[in-house]
Coordinates of C-alpha atoms and ligand atoms in Angstrom, one line a residue:
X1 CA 0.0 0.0 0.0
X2 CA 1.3 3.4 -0.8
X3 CA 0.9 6.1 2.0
X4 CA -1.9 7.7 0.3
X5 CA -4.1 4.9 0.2
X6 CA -7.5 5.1 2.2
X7 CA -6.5 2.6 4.2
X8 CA -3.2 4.1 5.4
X9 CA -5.1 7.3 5.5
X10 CA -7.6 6.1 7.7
X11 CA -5.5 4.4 9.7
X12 CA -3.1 7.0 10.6
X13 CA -6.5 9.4 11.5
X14 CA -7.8 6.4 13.5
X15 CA -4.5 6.0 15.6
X16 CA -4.8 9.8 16.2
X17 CA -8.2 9.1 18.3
X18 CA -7.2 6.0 19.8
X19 CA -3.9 6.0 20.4
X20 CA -0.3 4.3 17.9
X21 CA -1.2 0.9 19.8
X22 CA -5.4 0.8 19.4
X23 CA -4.6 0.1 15.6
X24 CA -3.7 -3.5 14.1
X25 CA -3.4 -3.3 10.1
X26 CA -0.9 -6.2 9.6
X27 CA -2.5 -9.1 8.4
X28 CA -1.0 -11.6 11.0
X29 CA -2.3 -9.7 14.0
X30 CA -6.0 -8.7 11.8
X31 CA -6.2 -12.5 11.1
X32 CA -8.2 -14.0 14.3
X33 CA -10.0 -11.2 13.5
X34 CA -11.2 -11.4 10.4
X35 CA -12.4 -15.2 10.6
X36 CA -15.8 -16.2 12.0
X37 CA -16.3 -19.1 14.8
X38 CA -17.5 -21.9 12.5
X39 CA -14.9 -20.7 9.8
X40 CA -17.9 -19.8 7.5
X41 CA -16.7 -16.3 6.8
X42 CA -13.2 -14.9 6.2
X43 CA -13.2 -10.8 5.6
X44 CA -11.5 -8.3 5.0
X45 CA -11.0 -4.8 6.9
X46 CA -9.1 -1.5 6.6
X47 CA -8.3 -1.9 10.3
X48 CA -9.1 -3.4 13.8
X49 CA -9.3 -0.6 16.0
X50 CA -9.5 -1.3 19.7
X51 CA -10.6 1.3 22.2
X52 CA -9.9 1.8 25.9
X53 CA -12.9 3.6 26.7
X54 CA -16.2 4.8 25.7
X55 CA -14.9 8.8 24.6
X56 CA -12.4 6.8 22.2
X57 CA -15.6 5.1 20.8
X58 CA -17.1 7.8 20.4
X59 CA -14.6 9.6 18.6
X60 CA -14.2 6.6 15.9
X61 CA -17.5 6.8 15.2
X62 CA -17.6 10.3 14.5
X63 CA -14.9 9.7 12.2
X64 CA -16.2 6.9 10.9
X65 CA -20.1 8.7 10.3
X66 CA -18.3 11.4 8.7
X67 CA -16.2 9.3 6.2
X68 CA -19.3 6.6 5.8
X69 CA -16.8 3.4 6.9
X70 CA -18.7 0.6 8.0
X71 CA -18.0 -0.6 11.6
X72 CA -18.3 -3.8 12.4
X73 CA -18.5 -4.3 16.6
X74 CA -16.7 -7.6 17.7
X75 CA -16.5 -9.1 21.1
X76 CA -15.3 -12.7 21.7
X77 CA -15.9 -13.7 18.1
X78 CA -18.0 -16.7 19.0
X79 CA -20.9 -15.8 16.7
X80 CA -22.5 -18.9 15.3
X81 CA -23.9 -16.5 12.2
X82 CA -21.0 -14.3 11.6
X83 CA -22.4 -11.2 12.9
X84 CA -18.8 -10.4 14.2
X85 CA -17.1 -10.5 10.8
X86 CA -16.3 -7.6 7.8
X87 CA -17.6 -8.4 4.4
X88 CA -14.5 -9.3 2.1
X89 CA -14.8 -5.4 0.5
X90 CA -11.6 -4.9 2.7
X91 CA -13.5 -0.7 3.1
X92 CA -14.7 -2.0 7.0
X93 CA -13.0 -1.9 10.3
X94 CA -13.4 -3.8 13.1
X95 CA -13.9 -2.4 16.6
X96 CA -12.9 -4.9 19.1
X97 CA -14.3 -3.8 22.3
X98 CA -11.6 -6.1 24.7
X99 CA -10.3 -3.4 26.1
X100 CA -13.6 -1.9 27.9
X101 CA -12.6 -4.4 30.4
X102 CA -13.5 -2.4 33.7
X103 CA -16.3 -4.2 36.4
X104 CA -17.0 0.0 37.0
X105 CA -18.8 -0.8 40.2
X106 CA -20.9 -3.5 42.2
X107 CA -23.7 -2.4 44.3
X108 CA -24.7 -6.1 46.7
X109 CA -27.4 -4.1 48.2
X110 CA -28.9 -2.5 45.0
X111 CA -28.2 -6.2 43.7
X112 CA -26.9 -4.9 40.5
X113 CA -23.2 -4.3 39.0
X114 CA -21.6 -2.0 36.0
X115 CA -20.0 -4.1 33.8
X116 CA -17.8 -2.8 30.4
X117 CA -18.8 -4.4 27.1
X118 CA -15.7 -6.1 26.6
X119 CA -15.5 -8.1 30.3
X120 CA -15.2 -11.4 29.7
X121 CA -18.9 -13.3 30.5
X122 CA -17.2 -15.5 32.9
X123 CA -15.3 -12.6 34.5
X124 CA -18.8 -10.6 35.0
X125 CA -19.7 -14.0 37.0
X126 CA -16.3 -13.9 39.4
X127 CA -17.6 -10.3 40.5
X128 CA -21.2 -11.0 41.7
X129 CA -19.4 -13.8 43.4
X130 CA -16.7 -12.0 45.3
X131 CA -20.0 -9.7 46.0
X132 CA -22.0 -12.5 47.1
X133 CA -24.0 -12.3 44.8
X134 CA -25.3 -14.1 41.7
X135 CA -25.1 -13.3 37.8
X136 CA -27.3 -16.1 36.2
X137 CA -25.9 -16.1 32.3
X138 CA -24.1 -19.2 31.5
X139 CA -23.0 -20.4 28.2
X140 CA -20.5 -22.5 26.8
X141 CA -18.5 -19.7 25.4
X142 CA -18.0 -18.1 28.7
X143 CA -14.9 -17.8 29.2
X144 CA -14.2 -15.9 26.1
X145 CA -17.5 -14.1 25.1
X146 CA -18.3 -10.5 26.1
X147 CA -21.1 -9.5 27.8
X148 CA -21.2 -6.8 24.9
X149 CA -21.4 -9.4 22.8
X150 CA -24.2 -11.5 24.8
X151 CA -26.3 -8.2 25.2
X152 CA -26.0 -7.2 21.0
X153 CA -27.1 -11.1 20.7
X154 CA -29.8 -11.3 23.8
X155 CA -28.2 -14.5 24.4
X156 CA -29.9 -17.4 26.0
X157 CA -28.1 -21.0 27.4
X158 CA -28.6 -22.7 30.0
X159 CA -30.7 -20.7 32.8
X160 CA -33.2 -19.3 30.5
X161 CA -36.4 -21.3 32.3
X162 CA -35.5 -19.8 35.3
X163 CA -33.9 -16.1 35.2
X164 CA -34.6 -15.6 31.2
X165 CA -32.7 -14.5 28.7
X166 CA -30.0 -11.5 28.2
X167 CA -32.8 -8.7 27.8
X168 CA -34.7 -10.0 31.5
X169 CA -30.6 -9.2 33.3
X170 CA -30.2 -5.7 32.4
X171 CA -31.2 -2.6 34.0
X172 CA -29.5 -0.4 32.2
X173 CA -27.0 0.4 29.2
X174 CA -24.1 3.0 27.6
X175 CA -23.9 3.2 24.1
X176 CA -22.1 5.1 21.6
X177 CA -25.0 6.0 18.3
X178 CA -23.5 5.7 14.6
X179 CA -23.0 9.9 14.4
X180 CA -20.6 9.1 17.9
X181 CA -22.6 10.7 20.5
X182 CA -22.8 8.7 23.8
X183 CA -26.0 7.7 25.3
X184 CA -26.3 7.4 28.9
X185 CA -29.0 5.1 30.0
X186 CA -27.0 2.9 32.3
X187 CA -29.3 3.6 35.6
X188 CA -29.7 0.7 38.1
X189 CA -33.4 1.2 38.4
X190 CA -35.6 -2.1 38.5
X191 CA -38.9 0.5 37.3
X192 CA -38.3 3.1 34.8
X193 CA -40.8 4.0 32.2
X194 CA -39.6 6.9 30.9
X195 CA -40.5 6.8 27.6
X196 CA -39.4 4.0 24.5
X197 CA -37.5 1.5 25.9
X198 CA -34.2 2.0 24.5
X199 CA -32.2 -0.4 26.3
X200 CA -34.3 -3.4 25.2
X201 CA -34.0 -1.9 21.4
X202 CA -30.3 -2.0 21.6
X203 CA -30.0 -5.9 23.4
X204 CA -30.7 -8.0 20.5
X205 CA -29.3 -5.4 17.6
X206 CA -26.3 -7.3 17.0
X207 CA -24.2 -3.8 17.0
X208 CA -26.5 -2.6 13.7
X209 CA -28.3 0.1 15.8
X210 CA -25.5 1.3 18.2
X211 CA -22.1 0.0 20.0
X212 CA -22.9 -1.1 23.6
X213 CA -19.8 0.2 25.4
X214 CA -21.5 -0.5 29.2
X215 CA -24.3 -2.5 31.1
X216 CA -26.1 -2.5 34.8
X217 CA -27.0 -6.0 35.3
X218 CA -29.5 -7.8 37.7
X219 CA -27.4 -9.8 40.4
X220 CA -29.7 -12.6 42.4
X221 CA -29.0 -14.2 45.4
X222 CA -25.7 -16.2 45.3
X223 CA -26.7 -19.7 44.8
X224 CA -25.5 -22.2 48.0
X225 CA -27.4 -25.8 46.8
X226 CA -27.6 -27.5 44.1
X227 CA -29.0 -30.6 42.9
X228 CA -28.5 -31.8 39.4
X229 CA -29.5 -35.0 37.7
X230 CA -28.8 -37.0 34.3
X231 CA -31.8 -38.7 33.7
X232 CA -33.0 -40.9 30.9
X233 CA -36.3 -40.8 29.2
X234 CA -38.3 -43.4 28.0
X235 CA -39.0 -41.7 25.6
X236 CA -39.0 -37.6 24.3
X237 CA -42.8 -38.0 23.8
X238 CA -42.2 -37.6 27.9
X239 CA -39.8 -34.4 28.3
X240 CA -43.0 -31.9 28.6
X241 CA -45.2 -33.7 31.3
X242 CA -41.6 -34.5 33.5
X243 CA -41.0 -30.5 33.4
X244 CA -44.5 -30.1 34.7
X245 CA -43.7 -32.4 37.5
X246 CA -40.6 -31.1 38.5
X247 CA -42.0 -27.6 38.4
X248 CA -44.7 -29.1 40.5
X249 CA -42.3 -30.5 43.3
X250 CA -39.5 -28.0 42.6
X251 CA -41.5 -24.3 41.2
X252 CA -39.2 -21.9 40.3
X253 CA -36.0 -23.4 41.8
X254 CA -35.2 -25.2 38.2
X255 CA -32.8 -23.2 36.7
X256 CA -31.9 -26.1 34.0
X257 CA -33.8 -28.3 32.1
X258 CA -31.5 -29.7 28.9
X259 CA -32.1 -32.5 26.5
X260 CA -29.7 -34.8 24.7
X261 CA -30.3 -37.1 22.5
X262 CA -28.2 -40.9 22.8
X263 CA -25.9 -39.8 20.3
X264 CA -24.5 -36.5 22.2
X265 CA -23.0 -38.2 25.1
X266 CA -21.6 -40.9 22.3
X267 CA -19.6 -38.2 20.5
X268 CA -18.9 -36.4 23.5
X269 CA -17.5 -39.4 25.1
X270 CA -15.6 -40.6 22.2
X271 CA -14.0 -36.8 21.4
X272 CA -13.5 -35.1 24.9
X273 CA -11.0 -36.5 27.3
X274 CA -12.5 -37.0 30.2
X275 CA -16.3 -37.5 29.6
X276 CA -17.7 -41.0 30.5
X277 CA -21.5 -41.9 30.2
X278 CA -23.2 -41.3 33.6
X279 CA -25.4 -44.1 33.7
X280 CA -24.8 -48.1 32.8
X281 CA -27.3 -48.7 29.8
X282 CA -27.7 -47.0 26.7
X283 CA -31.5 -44.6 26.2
X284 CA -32.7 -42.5 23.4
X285 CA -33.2 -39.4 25.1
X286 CA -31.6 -37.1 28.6
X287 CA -32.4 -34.6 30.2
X288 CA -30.2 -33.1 32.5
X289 CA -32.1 -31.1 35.1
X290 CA -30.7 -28.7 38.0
X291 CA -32.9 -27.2 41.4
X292 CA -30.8 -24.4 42.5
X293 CA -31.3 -22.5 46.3
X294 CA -30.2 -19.5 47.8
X295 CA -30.3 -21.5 51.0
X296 CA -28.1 -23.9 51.6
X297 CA -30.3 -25.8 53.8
X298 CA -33.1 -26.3 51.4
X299 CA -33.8 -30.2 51.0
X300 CA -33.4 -30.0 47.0
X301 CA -32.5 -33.1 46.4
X302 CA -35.7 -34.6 48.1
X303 CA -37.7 -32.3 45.7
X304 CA -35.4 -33.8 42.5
X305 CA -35.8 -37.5 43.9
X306 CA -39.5 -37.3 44.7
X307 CA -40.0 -36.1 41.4
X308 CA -38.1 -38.8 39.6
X309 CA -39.9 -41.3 41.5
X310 CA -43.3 -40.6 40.2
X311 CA -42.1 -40.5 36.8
X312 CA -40.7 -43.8 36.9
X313 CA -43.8 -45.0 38.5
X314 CA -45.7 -43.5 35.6
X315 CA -43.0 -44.7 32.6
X316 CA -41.5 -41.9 31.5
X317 CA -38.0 -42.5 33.1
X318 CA -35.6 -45.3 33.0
X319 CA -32.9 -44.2 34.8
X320 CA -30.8 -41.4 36.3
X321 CA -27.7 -40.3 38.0
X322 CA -28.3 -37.7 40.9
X323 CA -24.7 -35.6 41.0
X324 CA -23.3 -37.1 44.8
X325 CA -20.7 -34.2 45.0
X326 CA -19.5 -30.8 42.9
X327 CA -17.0 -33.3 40.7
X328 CA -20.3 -35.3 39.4
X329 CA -22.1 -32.3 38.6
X330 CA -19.3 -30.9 37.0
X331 CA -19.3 -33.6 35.2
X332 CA -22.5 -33.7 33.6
X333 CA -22.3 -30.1 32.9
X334 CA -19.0 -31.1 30.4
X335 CA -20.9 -33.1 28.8
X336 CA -23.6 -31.1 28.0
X337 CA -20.9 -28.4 27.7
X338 CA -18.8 -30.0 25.3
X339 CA -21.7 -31.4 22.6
X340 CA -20.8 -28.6 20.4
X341 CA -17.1 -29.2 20.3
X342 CA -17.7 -32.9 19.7
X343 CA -20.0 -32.5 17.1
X344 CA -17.1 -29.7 15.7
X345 CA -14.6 -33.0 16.2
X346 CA -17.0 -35.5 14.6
X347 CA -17.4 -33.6 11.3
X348 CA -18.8 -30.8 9.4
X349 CA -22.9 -30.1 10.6
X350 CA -25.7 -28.1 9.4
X351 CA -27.1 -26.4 12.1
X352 CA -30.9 -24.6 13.3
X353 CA -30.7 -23.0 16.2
X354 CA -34.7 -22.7 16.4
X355 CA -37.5 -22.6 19.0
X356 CA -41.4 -23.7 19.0
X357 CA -43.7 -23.4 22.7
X358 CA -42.6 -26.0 25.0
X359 CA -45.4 -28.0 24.8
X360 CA -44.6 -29.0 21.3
X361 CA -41.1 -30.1 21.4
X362 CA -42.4 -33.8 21.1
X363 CA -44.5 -33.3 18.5
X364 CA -41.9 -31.2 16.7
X365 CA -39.1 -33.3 17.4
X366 CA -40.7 -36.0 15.7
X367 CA -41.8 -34.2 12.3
X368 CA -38.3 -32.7 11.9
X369 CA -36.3 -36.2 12.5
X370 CA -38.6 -37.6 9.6
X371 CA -37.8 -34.7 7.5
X372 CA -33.8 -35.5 8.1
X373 CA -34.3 -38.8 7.3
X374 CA -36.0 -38.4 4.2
X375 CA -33.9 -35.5 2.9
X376 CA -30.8 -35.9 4.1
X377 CA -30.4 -40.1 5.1
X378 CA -26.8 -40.0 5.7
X379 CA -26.7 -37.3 8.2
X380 CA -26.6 -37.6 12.1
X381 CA -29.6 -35.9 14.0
X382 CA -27.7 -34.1 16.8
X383 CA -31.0 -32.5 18.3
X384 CA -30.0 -31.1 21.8
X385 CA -30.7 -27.9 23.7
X386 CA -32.6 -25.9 25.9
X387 CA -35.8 -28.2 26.6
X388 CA -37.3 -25.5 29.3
X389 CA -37.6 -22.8 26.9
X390 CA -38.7 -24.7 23.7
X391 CA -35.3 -24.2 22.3
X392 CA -33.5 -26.9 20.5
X393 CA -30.3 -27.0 18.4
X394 CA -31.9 -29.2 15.5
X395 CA -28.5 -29.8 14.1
X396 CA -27.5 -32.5 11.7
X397 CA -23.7 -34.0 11.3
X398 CA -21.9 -36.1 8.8
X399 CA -19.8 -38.4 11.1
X400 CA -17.5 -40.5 9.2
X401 CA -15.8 -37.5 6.8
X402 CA -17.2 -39.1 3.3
X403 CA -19.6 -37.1 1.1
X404 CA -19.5 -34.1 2.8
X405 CA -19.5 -31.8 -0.2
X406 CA -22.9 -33.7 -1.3
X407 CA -23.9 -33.1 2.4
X408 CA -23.0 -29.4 2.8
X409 CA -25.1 -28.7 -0.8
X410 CA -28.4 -30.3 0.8
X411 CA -28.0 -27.4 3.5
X412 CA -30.6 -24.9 1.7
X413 CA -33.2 -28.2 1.0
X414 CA -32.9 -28.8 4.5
X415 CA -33.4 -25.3 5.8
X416 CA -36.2 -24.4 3.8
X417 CA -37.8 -27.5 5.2
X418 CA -37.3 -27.0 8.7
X419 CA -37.4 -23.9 9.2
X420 CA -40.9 -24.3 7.5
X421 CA -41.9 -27.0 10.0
X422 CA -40.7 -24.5 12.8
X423 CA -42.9 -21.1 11.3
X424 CA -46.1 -24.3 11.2
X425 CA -45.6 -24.9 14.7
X426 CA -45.6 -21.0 15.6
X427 CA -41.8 -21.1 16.7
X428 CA -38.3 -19.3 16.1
X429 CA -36.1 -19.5 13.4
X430 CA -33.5 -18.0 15.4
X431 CA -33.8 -18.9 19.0
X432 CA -30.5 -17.5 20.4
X433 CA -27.9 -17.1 17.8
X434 CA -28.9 -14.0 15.9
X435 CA -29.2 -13.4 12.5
X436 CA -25.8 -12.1 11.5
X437 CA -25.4 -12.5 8.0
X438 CA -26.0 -16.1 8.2
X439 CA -29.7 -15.9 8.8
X440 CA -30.5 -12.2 6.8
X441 CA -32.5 -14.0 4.1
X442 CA -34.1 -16.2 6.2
X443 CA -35.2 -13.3 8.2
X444 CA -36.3 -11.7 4.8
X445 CA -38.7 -14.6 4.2
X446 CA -39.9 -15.7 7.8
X447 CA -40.5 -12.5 9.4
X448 CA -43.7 -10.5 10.0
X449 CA -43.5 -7.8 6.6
X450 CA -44.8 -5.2 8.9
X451 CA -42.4 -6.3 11.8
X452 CA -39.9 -5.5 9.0
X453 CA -41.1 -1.9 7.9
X454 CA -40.7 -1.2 11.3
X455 CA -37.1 -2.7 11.9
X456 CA -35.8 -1.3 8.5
X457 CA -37.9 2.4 9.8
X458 CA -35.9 2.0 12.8
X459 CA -32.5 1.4 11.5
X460 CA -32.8 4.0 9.0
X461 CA -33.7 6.4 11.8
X462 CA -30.8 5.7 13.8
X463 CA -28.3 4.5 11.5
X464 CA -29.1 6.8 8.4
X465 CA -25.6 6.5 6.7
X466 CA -25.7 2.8 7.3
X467 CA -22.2 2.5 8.4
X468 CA -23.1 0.1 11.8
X469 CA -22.6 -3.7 10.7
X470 CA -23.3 -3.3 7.1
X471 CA -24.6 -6.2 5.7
X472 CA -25.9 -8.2 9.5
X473 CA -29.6 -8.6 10.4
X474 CA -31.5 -6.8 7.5
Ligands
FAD1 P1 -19.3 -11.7 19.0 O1 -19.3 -13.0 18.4 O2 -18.0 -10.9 19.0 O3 -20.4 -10.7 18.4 C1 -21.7 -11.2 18.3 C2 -22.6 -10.1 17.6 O4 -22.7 -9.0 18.5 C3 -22.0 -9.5 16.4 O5 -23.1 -9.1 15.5 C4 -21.2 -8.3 16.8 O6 -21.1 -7.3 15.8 C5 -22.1 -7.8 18.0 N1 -21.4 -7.2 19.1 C6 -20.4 -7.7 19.8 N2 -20.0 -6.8 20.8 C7 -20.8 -5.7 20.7 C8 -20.9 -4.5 21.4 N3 -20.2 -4.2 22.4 N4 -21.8 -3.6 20.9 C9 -22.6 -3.8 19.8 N5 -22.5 -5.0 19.1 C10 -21.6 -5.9 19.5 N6 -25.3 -18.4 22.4 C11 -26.4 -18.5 23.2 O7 -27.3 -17.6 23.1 N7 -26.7 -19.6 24.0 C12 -25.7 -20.5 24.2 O8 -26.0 -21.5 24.9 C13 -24.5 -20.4 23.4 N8 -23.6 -21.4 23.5 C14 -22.4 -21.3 22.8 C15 -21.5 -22.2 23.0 C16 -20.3 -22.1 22.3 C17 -19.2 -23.2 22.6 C18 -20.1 -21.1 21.4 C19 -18.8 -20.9 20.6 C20 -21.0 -20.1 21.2 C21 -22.2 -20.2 21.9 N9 -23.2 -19.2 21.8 C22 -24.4 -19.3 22.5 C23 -23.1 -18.2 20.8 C24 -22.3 -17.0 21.3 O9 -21.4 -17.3 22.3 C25 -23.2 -15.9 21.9 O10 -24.0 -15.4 21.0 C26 -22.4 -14.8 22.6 O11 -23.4 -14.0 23.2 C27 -21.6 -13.9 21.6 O12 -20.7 -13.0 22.4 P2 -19.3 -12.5 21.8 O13 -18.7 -11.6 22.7 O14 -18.5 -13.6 21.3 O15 -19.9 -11.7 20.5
MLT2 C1 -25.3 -24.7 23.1 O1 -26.4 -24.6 23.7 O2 -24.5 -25.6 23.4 C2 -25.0 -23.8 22.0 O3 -25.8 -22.7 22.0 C3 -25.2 -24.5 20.7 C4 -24.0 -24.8 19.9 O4 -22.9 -24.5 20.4 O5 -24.1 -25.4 18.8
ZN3 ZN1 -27.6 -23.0 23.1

């Protein structure tokens, strides 16, 4: 590049608001940057720019409004839809947010805490707790996602049923608009109906209506018992009426309720050190289920057993493992952890991260597998996820590395058909993920057309040069 390319250019203006060391243009050090999760997407970009503090936000996106660059906000990078990555135009940067890594304050007794966007999820957790206190998201990728990054995707995992998702955890939130200015709704106030609800506009926006730079989050109770249990089904026509019985003996103290098919503890077993099968004989369908407590005395595991019980008596379970001691249930929590990385190990898969009301799961379950085994006879159902919430990751693997280019090009043929199946039984097509630019079209086609006036309104209003995550969401 000669110095009087745009890129240099930009760069050298960009390290002038950030600071000589806030600027990566070498294409070693932009690398990890430019390449999606699931390897899907490689990009391009002028520069990844990564700012200390929310000013130094601001003032890139100033610069960047005024000189119409497209900005695309990246946290931990573990999108599963590429919403993290440039398009391969090479006119984008990249604003890594890792450096907003300041916990700005932890209020026990207000039961909330000021987190920066780019705190890692895990380290957000480690602060309630030195607080005594409890921050409920949990996800696989915590220990390298932002909770900027969970807040632009509302993400979900794996204590939805009991504390909801991203949106339901935040009181309040900082964000830097696309002409730079800084807004400041980050109070700590449980009621506040001052007008639109901006915050709950910006969770969810997968960083196409502002940069989140700050959020107040809900803390609970820390958590002091636990009881967790691998249990086996009979059969997944079952998985709705057990969760009405452990609701009945347990209410609101399940904070997990997780299904796995037989094949997810086979491939996690065969491809994570480690993992073993937690009960002798082989079923078709688990669901591992946790009862948390604020108190440590409360007789959980009574309420778990009890439960079980009755739904052996009535047929619906075969087995299960109750966790002894915190090594069992750490166990069980790697292997429901780690079925994404096996399935990664076991081959290339096509994946739907969808939802449909709880109470159809079975019915849905059952629909979809026939439509994998009619289109698609080779592939693996790998259908596992987030039972309590009527979230499922209806994914489908090819195990044994042959055919996988014939695989990969039944994806659309596949998609179209579930994600049909999902919009007959009044679910999601996108559950948890986000759209990204993996899902846009499929947006385009299953959402509401006047829902999509109003989000295209919207973005227009607030985004009128289009420069925030060109190309993601719509
Ligand atoms: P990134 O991948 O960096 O970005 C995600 C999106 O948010 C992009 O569109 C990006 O542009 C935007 N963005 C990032 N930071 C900001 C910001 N500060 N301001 C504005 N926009 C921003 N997701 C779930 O919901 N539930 C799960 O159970 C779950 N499990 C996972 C398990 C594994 C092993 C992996 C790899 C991923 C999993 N995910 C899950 C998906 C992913 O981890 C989540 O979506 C996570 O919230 C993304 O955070 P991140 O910091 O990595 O964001
Ligand atoms: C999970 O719940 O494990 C993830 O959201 C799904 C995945 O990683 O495929
Ligand atoms: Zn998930």
């Amino acid at each position: 590049l000669s110095a009087s390319t745009p890129s240099t250019f930009t760069a050298a203006a960009l390290r002038e608001l950030v600071g000589a060391d806030g600027v990566l243009v070498g294409a070693e050090e932009m690398a990890p940057f430019l390449l999606d999760h699931r390897h899907l997407y490689r990009g391009r970009a002028q520069a990844v720019v990564r700012p200390r503090d929310v000013e130094a936000v601001s003032r890139v996106l100033r610069y960047c409004h005024e000189h119409r660059i497209g900005v695309v906000p990246q946290g931990g990078n573990t999108s599963y839809c590429g919403g993290a990555t440039p398009d391969e135009s090479g006119r984008q940067i990249v604003l890594a947010l890792a450096r907003l890594d300041r916990i700005r304050n932890v209020d026990a007794d207000n039961f909330s805490l000021v987190a920066e966007a780019g705190c890692i999820l895990a380290r957000v957790q480690e602060a309630a707790a030195e607080a005594d206190r409890f921050f409920p998201l949990s996800l696989g990728a915590e220990g390298t996602c932002q909770i900027g990054g969970n807040l632009a995707t509302n993400a979900g995992g794996l204590n939805v049923v009991r504390y909801g998702m991203t949106r339901e955890l935040v009181l309040g939130v900082e964000a830097v608009l696309a002409d730079g200015s800084i807004y400041d709704g980050l109070k700590s106030l449980r009621k506040d109906n001052t007008g639109y609800d901006l915050k709950s506009l910006l969770i969810g926006s997968e960083g196409t209506l502002g940069i989140i730079t700050a959020a107040s989050l809900k803390l609970w109770p820390q958590v002091r018992a636990h009881a967790t249990a691998f249990i086996a089904l009979t059969d997944v026509a079952h998985v709705v009426a057990l969760l009405e019985l452990l609701r009945a003996h347990g209410g609101d103290r399940i904070s997990s309720f997780e299904l796995l098919p037989r094949v997810a503890v086979e491939l996690t077993v065969r491809h994570i050190p480690g993992v073993t099968d937690p009960l002798d004989a082989a079923h078709p369908w688990y669901v591992l289920c946790e009862l948390t407590a604020a108190r440590a005395d409360e007789p959980l595991a009574d309420l778990m057993q009890g439960a079980l019980e009755k739904a052996m008596e009535r047929g619906w379970v075969a087995d299960a493992a109750l966790a002894a001691n915190e090594r069992q249930r750490a166990a069980f929590w790697r292997l429901r952890e780690s079925v994404p990385e096996a399935q990664r190990m076991a081959g290339p898969s096509l994946k739907h991260d969808i939802a449909v009301p709880v109470a159809s799961l079975p019915g849905f379950i059952v629909e979809a597998a026939a439509l994998v085994a009619q289109l698609l006879p080779d592939g693996v159902l790998v259908c596992y996820g987030h039972a309590g919430d009527g979230s499922l990751h209806f994914n489908v693997n090819r195990i044994d590395g042959t055919g996988v280019t014939a695989f990969q090009e039944r994806e659309p043929v596949l998609r179209r058909a579930i994600h049909d199946l999902v919009t007959r039984f009044h679910g999601s097509i996108s559950a948890e993920h986000g759209i990204g630019q993996l899902k846009r079209e499929e947006l385009a086609r299953y959402a509401s057309p006047v829902g999509l006036v109003a989000m295209r309104a919207i973005k227009q209003a607030l985004d009128p040069r289009g420069i925030l995550n060109p190309g993601k969401v719509l």
